[in-house]
mmCIF file of C-alpha atoms and ligand atoms in Angstrom:
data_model
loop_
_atom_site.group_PDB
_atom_site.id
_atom_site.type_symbol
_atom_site.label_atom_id
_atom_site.label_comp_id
_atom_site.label_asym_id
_atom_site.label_seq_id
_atom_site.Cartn_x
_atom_site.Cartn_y
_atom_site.Cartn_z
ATOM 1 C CA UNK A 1 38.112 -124.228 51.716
ATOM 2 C CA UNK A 2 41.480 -123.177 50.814
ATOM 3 C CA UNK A 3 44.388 -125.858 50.058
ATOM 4 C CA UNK A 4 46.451 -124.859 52.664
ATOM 5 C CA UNK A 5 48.078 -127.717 54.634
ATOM 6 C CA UNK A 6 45.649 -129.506 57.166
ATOM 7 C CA UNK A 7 49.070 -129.889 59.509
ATOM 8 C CA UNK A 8 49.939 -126.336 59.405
ATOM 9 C CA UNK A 9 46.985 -125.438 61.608
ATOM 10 C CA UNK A 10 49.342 -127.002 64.697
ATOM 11 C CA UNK A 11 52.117 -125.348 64.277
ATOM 12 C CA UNK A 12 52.612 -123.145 66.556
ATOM 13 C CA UNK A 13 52.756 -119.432 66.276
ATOM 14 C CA UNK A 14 55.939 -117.420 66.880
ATOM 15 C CA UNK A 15 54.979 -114.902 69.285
ATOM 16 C CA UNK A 16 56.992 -111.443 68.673
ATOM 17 C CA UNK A 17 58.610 -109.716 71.493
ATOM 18 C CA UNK A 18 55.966 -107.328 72.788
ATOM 19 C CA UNK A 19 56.367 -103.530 71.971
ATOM 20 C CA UNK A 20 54.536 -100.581 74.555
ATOM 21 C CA UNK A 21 55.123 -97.124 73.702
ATOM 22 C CA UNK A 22 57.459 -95.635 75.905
ATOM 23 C CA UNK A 23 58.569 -99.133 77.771
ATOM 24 C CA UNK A 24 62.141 -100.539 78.064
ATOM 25 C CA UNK A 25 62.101 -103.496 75.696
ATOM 26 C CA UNK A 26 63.615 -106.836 77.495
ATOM 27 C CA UNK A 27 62.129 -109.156 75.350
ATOM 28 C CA UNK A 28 63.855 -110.022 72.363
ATOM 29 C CA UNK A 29 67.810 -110.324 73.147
ATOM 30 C CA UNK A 30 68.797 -107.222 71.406
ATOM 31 C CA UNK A 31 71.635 -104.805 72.113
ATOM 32 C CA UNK A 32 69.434 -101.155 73.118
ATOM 33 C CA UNK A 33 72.577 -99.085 71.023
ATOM 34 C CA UNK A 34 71.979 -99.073 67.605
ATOM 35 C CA UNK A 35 74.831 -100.642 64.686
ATOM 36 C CA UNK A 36 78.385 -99.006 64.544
ATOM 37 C CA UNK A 37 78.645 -96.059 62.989
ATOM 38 C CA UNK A 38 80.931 -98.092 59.928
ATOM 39 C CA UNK A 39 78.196 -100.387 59.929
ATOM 40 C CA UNK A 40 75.526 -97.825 59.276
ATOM 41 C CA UNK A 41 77.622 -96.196 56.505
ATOM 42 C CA UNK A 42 78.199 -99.181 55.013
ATOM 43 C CA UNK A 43 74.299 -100.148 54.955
ATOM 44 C CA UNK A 44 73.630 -96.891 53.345
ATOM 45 C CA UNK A 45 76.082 -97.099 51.131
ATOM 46 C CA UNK A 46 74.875 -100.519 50.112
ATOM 47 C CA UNK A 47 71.142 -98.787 49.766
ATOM 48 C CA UNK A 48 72.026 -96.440 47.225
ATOM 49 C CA UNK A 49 72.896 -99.770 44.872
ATOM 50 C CA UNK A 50 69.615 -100.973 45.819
ATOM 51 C CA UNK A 51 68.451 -101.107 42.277
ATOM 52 C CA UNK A 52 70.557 -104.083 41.951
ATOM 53 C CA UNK A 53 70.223 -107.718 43.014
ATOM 54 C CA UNK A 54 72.278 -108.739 45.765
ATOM 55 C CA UNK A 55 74.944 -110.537 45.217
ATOM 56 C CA UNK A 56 73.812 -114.486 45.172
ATOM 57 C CA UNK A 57 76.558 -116.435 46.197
ATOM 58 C CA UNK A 58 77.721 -113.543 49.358
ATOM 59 C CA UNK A 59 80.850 -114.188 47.757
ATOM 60 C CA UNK A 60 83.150 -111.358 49.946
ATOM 61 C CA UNK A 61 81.241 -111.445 53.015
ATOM 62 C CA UNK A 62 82.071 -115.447 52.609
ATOM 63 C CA UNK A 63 85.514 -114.779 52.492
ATOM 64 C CA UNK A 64 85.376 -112.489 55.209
ATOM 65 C CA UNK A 65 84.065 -114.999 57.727
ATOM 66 C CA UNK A 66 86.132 -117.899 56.450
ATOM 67 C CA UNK A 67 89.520 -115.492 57.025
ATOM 68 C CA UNK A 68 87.740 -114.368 60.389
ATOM 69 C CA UNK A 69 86.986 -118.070 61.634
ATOM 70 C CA UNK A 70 90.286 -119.585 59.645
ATOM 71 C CA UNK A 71 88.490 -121.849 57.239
ATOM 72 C CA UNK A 72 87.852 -122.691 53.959
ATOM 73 C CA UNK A 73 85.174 -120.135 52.129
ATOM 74 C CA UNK A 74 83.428 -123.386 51.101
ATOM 75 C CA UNK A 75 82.517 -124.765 54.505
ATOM 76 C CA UNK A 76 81.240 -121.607 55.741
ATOM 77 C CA UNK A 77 77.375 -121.407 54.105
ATOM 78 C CA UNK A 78 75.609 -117.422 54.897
ATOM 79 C CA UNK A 79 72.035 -117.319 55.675
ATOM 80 C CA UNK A 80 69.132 -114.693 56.276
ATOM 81 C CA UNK A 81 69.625 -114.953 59.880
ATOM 82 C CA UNK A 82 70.997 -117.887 61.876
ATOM 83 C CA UNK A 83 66.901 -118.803 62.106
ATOM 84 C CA UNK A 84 66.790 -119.367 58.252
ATOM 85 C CA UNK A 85 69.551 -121.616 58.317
ATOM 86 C CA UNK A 86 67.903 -123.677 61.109
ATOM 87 C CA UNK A 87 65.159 -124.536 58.625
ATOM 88 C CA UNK A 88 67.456 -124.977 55.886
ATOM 89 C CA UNK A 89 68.869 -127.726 58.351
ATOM 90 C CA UNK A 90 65.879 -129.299 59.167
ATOM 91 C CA UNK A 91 65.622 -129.289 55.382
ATOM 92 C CA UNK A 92 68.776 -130.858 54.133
ATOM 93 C CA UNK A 93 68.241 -133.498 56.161
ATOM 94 C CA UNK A 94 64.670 -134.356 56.569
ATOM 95 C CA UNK A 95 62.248 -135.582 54.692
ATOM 96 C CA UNK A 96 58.744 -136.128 56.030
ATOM 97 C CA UNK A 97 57.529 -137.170 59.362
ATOM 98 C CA UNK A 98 59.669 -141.024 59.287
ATOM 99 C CA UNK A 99 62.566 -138.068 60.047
ATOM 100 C CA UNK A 100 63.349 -137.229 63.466
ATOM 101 C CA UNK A 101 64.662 -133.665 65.121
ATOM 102 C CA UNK A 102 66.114 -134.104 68.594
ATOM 103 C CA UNK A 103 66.230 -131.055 71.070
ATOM 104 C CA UNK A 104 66.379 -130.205 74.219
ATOM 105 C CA UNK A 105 63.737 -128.986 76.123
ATOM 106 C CA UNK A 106 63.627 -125.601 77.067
ATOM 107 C CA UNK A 107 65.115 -124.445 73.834
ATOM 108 C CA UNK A 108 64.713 -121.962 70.893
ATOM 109 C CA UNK A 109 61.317 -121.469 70.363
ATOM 110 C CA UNK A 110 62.296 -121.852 66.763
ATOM 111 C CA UNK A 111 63.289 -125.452 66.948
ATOM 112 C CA UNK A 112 60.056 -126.977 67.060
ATOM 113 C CA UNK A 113 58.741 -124.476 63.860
ATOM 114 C CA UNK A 114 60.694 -125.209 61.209
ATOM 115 C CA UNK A 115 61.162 -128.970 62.472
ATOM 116 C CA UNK A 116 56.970 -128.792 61.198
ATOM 117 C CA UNK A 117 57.323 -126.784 58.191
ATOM 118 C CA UNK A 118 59.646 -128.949 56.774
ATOM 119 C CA UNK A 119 57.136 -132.215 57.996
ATOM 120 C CA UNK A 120 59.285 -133.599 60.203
ATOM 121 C CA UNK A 121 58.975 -134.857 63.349
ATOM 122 C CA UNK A 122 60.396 -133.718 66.928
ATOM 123 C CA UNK A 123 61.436 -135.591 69.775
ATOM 124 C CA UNK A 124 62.265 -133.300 73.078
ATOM 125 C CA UNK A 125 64.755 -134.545 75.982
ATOM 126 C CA UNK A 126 64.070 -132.293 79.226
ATOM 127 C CA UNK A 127 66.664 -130.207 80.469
ATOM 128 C CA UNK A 128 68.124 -131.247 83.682
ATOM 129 C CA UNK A 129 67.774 -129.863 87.141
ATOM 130 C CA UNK A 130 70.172 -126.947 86.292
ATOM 131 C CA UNK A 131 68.280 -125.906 83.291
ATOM 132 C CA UNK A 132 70.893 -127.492 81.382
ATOM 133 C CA UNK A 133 71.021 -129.788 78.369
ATOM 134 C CA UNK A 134 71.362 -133.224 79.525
ATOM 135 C CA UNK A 135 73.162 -134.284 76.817
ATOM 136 C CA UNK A 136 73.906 -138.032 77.974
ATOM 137 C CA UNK A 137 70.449 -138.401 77.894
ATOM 138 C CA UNK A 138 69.779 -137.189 74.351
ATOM 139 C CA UNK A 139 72.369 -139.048 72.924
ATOM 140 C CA UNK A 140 70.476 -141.961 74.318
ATOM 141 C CA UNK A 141 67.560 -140.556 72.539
ATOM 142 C CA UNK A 142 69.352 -140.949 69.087
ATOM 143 C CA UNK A 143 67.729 -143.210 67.045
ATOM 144 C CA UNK A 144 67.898 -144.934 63.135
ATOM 145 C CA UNK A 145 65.813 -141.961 62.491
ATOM 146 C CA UNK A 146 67.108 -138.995 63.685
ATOM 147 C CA UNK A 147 68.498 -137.326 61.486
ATOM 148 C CA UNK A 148 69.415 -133.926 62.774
ATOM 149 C CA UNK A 149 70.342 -132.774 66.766
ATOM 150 C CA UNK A 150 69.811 -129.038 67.734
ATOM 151 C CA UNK A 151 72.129 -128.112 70.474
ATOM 152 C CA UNK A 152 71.851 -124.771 71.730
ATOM 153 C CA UNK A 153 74.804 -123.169 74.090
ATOM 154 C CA UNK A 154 73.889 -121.156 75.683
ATOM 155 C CA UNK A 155 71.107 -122.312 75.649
ATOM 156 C CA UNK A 156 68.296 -119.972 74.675
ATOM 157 C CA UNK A 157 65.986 -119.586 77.058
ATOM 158 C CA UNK A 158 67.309 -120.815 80.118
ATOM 159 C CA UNK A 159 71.585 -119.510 79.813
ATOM 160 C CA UNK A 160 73.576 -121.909 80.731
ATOM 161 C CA UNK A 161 76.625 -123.138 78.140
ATOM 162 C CA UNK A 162 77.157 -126.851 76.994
ATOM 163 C CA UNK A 163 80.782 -128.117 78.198
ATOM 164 C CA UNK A 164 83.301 -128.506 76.061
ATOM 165 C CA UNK A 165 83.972 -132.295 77.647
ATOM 166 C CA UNK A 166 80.596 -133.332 77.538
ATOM 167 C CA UNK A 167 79.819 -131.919 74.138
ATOM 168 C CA UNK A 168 82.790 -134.054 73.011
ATOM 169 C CA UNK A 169 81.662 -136.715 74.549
ATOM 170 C CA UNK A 170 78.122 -136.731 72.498
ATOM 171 C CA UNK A 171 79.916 -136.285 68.886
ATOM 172 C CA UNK A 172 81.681 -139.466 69.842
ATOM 173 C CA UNK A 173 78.804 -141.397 71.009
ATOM 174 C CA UNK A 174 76.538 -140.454 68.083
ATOM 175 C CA UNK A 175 76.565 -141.980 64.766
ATOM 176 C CA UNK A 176 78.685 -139.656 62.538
ATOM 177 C CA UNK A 177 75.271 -140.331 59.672
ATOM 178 C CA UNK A 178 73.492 -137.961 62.280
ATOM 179 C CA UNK A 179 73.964 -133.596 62.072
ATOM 180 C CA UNK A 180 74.640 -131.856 65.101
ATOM 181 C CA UNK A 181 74.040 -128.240 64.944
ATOM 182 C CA UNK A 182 75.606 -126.141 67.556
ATOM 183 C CA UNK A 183 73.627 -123.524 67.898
ATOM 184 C CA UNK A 184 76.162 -120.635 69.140
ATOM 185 C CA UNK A 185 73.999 -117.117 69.064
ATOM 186 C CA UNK A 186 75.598 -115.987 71.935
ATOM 187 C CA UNK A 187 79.184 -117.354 71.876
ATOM 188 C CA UNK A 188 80.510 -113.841 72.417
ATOM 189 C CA UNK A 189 79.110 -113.469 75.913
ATOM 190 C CA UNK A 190 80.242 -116.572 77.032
ATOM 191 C CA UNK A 191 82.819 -116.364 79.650
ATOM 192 C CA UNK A 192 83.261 -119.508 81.209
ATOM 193 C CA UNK A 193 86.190 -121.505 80.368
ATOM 194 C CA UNK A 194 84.734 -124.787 80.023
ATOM 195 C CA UNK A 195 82.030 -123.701 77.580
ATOM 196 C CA UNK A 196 82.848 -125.500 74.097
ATOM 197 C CA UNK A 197 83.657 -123.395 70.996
ATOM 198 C CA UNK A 198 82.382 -125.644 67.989
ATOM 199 C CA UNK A 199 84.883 -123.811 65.555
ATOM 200 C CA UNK A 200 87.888 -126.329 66.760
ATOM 201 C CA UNK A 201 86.154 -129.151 66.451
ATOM 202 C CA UNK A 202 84.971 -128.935 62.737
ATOM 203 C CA UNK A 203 88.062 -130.880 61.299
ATOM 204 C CA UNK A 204 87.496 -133.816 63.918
ATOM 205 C CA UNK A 205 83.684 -134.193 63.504
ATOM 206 C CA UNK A 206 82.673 -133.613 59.843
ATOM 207 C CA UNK A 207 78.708 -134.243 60.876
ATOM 208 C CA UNK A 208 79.059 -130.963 63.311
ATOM 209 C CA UNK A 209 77.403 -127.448 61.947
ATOM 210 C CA UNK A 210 78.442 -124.469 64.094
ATOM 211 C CA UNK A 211 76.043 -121.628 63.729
ATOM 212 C CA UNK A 212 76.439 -117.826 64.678
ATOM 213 C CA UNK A 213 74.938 -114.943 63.873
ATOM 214 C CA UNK A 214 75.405 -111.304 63.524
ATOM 215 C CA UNK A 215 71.686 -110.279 65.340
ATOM 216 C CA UNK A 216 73.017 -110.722 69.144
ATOM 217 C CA UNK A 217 76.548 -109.118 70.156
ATOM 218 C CA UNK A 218 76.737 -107.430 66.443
ATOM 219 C CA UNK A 219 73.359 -105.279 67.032
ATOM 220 C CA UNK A 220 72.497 -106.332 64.052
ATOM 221 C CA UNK A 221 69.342 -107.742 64.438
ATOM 222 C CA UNK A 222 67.241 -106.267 61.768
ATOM 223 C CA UNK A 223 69.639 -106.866 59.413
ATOM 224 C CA UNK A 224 69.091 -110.405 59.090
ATOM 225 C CA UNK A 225 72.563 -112.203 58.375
ATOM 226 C CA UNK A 226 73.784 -115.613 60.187
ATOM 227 C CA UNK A 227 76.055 -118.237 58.876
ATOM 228 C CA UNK A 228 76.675 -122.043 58.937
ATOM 229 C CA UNK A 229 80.358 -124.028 59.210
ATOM 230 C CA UNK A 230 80.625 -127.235 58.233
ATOM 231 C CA UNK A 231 81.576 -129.738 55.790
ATOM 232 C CA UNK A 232 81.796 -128.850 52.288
ATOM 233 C CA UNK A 233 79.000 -131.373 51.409
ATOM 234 C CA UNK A 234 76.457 -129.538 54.196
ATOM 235 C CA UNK A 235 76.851 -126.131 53.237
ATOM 236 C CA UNK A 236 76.760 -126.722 49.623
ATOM 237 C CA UNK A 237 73.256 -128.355 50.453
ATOM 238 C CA UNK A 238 72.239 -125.420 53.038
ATOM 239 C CA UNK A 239 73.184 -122.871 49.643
ATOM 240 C CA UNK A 240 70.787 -125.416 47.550
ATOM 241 C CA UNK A 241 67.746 -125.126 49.574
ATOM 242 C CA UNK A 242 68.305 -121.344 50.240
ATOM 243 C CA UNK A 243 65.606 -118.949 49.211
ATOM 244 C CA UNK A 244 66.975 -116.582 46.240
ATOM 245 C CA UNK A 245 68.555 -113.733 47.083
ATOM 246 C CA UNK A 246 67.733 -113.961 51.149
ATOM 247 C CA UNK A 247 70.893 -112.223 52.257
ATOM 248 C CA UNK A 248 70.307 -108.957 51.293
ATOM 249 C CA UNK A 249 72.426 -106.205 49.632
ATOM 250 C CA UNK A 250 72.788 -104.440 53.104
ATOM 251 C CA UNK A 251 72.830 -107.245 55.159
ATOM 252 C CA UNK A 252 76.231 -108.274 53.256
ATOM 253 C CA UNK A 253 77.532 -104.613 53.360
ATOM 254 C CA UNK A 254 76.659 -104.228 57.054
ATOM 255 C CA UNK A 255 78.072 -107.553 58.461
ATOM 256 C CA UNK A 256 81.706 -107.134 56.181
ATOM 257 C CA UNK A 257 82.033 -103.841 58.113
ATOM 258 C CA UNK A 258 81.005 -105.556 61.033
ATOM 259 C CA UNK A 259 83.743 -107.945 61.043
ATOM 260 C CA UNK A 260 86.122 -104.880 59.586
ATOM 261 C CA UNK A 261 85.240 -103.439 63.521
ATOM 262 C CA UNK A 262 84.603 -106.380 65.380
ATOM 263 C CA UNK A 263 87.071 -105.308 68.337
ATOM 264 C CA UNK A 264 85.663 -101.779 69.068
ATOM 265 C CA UNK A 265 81.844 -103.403 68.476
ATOM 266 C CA UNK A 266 82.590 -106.474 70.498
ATOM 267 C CA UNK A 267 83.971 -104.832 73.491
ATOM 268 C CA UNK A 268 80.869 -103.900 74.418
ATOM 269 C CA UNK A 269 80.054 -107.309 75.479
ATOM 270 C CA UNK A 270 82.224 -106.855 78.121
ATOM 271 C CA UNK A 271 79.441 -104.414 79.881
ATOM 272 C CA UNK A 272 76.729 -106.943 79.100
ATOM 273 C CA UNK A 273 78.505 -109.398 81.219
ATOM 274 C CA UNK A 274 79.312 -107.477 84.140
ATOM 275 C CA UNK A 275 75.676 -106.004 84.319
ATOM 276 C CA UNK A 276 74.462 -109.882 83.762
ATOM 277 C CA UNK A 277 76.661 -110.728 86.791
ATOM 278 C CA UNK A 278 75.246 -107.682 88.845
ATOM 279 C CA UNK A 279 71.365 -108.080 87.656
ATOM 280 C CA UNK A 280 71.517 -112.384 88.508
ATOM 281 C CA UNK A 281 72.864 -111.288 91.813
ATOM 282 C CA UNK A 282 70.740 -109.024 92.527
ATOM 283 C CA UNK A 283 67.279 -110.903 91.476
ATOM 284 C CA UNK A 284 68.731 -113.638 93.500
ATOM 285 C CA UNK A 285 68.614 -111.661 96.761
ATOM 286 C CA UNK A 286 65.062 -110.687 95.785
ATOM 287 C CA UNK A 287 64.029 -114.181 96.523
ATOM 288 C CA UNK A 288 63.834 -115.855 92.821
ATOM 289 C CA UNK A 289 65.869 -118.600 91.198
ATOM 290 C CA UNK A 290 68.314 -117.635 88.765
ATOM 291 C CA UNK A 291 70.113 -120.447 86.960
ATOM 292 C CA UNK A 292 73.967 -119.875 85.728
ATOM 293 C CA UNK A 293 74.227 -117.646 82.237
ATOM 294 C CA UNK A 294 76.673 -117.566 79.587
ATOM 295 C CA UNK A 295 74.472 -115.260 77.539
ATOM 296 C CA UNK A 296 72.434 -111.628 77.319
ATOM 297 C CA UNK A 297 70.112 -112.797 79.571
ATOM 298 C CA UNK A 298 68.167 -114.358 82.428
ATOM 299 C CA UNK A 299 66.167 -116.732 82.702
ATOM 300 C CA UNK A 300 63.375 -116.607 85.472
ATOM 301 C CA UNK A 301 61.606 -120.239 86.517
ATOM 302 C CA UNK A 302 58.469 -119.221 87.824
ATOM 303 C CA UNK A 303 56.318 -122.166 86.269
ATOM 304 C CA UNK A 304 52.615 -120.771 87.051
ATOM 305 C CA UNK A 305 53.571 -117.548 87.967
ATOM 306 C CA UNK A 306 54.906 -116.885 84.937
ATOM 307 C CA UNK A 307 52.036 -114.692 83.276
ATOM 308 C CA UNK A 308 51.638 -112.751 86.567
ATOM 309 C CA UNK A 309 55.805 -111.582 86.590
ATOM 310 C CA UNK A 310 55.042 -110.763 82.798
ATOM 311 C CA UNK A 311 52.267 -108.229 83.333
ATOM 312 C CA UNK A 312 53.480 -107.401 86.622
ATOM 313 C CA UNK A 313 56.486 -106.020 84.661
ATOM 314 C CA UNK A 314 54.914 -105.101 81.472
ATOM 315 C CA UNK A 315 52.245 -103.008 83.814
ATOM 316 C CA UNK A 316 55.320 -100.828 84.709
ATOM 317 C CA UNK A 317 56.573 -100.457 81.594
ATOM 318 C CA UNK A 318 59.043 -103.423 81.407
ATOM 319 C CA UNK A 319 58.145 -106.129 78.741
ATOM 320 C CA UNK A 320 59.893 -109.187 79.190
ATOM 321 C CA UNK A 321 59.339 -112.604 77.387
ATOM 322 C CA UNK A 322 57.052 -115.597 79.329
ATOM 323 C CA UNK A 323 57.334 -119.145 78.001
ATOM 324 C CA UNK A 324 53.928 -120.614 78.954
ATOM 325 C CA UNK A 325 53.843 -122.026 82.572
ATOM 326 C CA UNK A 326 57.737 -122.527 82.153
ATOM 327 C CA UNK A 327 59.543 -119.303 82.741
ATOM 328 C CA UNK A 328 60.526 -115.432 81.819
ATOM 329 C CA UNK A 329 63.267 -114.845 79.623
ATOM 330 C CA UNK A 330 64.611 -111.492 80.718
ATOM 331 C CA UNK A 331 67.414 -109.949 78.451
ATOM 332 C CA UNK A 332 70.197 -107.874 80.256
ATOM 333 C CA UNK A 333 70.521 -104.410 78.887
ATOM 334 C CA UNK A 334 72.109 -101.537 79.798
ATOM 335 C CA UNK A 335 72.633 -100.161 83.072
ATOM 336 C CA UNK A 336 69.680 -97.566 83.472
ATOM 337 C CA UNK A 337 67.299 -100.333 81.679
ATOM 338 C CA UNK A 338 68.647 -103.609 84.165
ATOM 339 C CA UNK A 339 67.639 -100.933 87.117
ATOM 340 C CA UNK A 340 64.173 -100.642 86.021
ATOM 341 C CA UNK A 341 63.976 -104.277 85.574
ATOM 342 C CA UNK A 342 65.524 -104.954 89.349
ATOM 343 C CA UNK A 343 62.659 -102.111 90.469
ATOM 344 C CA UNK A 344 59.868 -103.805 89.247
ATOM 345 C CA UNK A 345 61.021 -107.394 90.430
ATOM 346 C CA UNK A 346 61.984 -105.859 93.812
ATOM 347 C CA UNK A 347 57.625 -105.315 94.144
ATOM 348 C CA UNK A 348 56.581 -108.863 93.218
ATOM 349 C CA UNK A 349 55.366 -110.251 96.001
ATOM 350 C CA UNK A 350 57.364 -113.311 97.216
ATOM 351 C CA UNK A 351 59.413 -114.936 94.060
ATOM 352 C CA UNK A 352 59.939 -117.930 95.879
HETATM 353 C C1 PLP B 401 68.656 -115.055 68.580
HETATM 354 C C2 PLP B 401 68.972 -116.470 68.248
HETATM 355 C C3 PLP B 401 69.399 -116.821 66.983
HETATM 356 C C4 PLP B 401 69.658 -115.757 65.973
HETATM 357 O O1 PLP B 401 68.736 -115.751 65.020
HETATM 358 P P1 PLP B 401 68.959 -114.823 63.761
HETATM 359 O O2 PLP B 401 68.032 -115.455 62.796
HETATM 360 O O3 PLP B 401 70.388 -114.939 63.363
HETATM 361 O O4 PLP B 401 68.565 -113.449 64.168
HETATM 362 C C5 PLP B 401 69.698 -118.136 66.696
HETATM 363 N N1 PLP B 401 69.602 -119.071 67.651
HETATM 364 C C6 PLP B 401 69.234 -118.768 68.896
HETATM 365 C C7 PLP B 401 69.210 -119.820 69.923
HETATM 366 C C8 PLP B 401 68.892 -117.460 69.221
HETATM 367 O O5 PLP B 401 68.504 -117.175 70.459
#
C-alpha cells in the first residue's frame, strides 16, 4: 500500500498523440516546420546560460506581451504552457469537491484533469447540434458553487469559434464572483468576423481570463510557454500557485523572439487556413460530416466508427487523434501531409 490518493485512480489518463516511424503526424495540433530561425538562435543562446536559474518573475517576456496585447505587465500572468495555467485556474479558485468547474462538452481533454487534481468537481453542458458551445445553456448551469467556467473558442476538439454577441451575452448573465476563462489556443487561425477576441473585453469584465499560448501558430510547442490576462488580483494568484521556476530559461528567450517576428512567423497561418478550407471541402464530398472550423483542424463525428477511421488511417501511415465513441480530431498540416490524409479518407468505406 502506498499513500497515494484513493481518487487519483479515476482520473483519467492523458493519452499522447501517437508517434509511428515514418508516418505523417496529425494528432497533436502542431505546425510540421520547425521554430523561426530567430527563435532557434535565441533558444540556443539562452542554453549556453543554462547554468543559471531562469528568471522567476519572466519579467521581459512579461513586458513583451503586455506591450504586444496593450496592457498592464501586471494583468498579464506567464505560465509553462497555456495547460499549466488551466490548473493553476482550477486552483485559485477551487477548493475541494463543494467547488464546481463548468465546461462544455466536447472540450479540451485537459479540462476534466486538472479540474480532479485540484479535487474539484466538474459539471459538463453538451455541445449543441453544431458542435458548438451552447452557452445559454451553461450559463443556466451556473450555480452558488461554481466557481470557475472553461470556455474554449475554438473550441478544441470539435472547431467552431464562440460569438462575440453571445459570449457577451454570458459575462452579463453570470455572477461577476464566478471566472470565465477564455480559452483562445487558436485565436490566430480564426477568421470569422463574429468570433470574439477576449483581449477587448478585459476592462469591462474584470472576472474574464483570456488565455493564449505560444505551442499552436508559434510552433512552439515543446517549448512550453502560455500566458494568462486578467485582473491584477487573478494573475497575482495564478504567479502564487505557480510551480518554481516552470517557465524555463529558453522558453522565455524563444517566445520574446517570437513576438520580436511575429509577422513573418504568423503569416504562415494564412496557408493553414486555406488548406483547412480545401481539406473540410474536400472530406465533405467524401461523404463525412465536417462541422465549421476556426482552428488547425477538423473535427470528424463518427461516434462508433471512430476507432475504425483511427486505424484505418494510422494503418496507412496517418495517425490522427479519436475521442472515444465521439469523434477524430484531425489537424490540418501542410499541403503534401492534408493529401495523404484526403487519400486515406477517400478508401473508408461509406463515412456517412
Ligand atoms: C493546445 C491547446 C492549449 C495549449 O496548451 P499549451 O499548454 O500552451 O501547449 C490550450 N488550450 C487548448 C484548448 C489547446 O487545444
Amino acid at each position: 500500500m502506498t499513500p497515494i490518493r484513493p481518487d487519483l485512480d479515476t482520473l483519467p489518463a492523458y493519452v499522447p498523440g501517437r508517434t509511428v516511424a515514418g508516418a505523417i503526424k496529425l494528432a497533436s495540433n502542431e505546425v510540421t516546420d520547425p521554430p523561426a530561425p530567430a527563435v532557434l538562435d535565441a533558444v540556443a543562446r539562452a542554453a549556453a546560460g543554462g547554468n543559471r536559474y531562469p528568471d522567476m518573475g519572466v519579467g521581459e517576456l512579461t513586458g513583451r506581451i503586455a506591450e504586444f496585447q496593450r496592457i498592464e505587465p501586471e494583468r498579464v500572468a506567464v505560465g509553462c504552457g497555456s495547460v499549466l495555467l488551466c490548473q493553476q485556474l482550477v486552483q485559485i479558485t477551487c477548493l475541494g469537491p463543494d467547488d464546481e468547474v463548468l465546461v462544455a462538452w466536447r472540450s479540451f481533454e485537459a479540462y476534466p484533469i486538472v479540474t480532479q487534481i485540484a479535487g474539484a468537481t466538474l459539471r459538463t453542458v453538451p455541445l449543441d447540434d453544431d458542435y458548438r458551445h451552447d452557452l445559454d445553456a451553461m450559463a443556466a448551469a451556473v450555480t452558488d458553487r461554481t466557481r470557475l467556467v472553461f470556455v474554449c473558442s475554438p473550441n478544441n476538439p470539435t472547431g467552431p469559434a464562440v460569438h462575440r454577441d453571445e459570449f457577451v451575452r454570458f459575462m452579463e448573465s453570470v455572477p461577476d464572483t464566478l471566472l470565465v476563462a477564455l480559452d483562445e489556443a487558436y485565436a490566430e487561425y480564426v477568421t470569422d468576423p463574429d468570433a470574439v477576441t477576449g483581449r477587448p473585453l478585459l476592462d469591462e469584465f474584470p472576472n474574464l481570463v483570456v488565455l493564449r499560448t505560444f505551442s499552436k501558430a508559434y510552433r512552439m510547442a515543446g517549448l512550453r510557454v502560455g500566458y494568462a490576462l486578467a485582473s491584477p488580483e487573478v494573475t497575482t494568484a495564478l504567479r502564487k500557485v505557480a510551480p518554481p521556476f516552470a517557465v524555463n530559461s529558453m522558453a522565455q528567450a524563444g517566445a520574446i523572439a517570437a513576438l520580436e517576428h511575429r509577422e513573418e512567423i504568423l503569416a504562415g497561418c494564412a496557408d493553414v487556413v486555406a488548406e483547412r478550407d480545401r481539406v473540410a471541402a474536400r472530406l465533405r464530398e467524401l461523404g463525412f460530416t465536417v462541422p465549421q472550423t476556426q482552428a488547425n483542424f477538423v473535427w470528424l463525428p463518427l461516434g462508433e466508427r471512430t476507432a475504425e477511421f483511427a486505424a484505418h488511417c494510422a494503418e496507412r501511415k496517418v495517425i490522427v487523434r479519436p475521442f472515444a465513441a465521439d469523434g477524430v480530431r484531425v489537424t490540418i498540416s501542410s499541403a503534401a501531409e492534408n493529401d495523404a490524409l484526403l487519400d486515406v479518407a477517400s478508401s473508408f468505406p461509406a463515412p456517412s
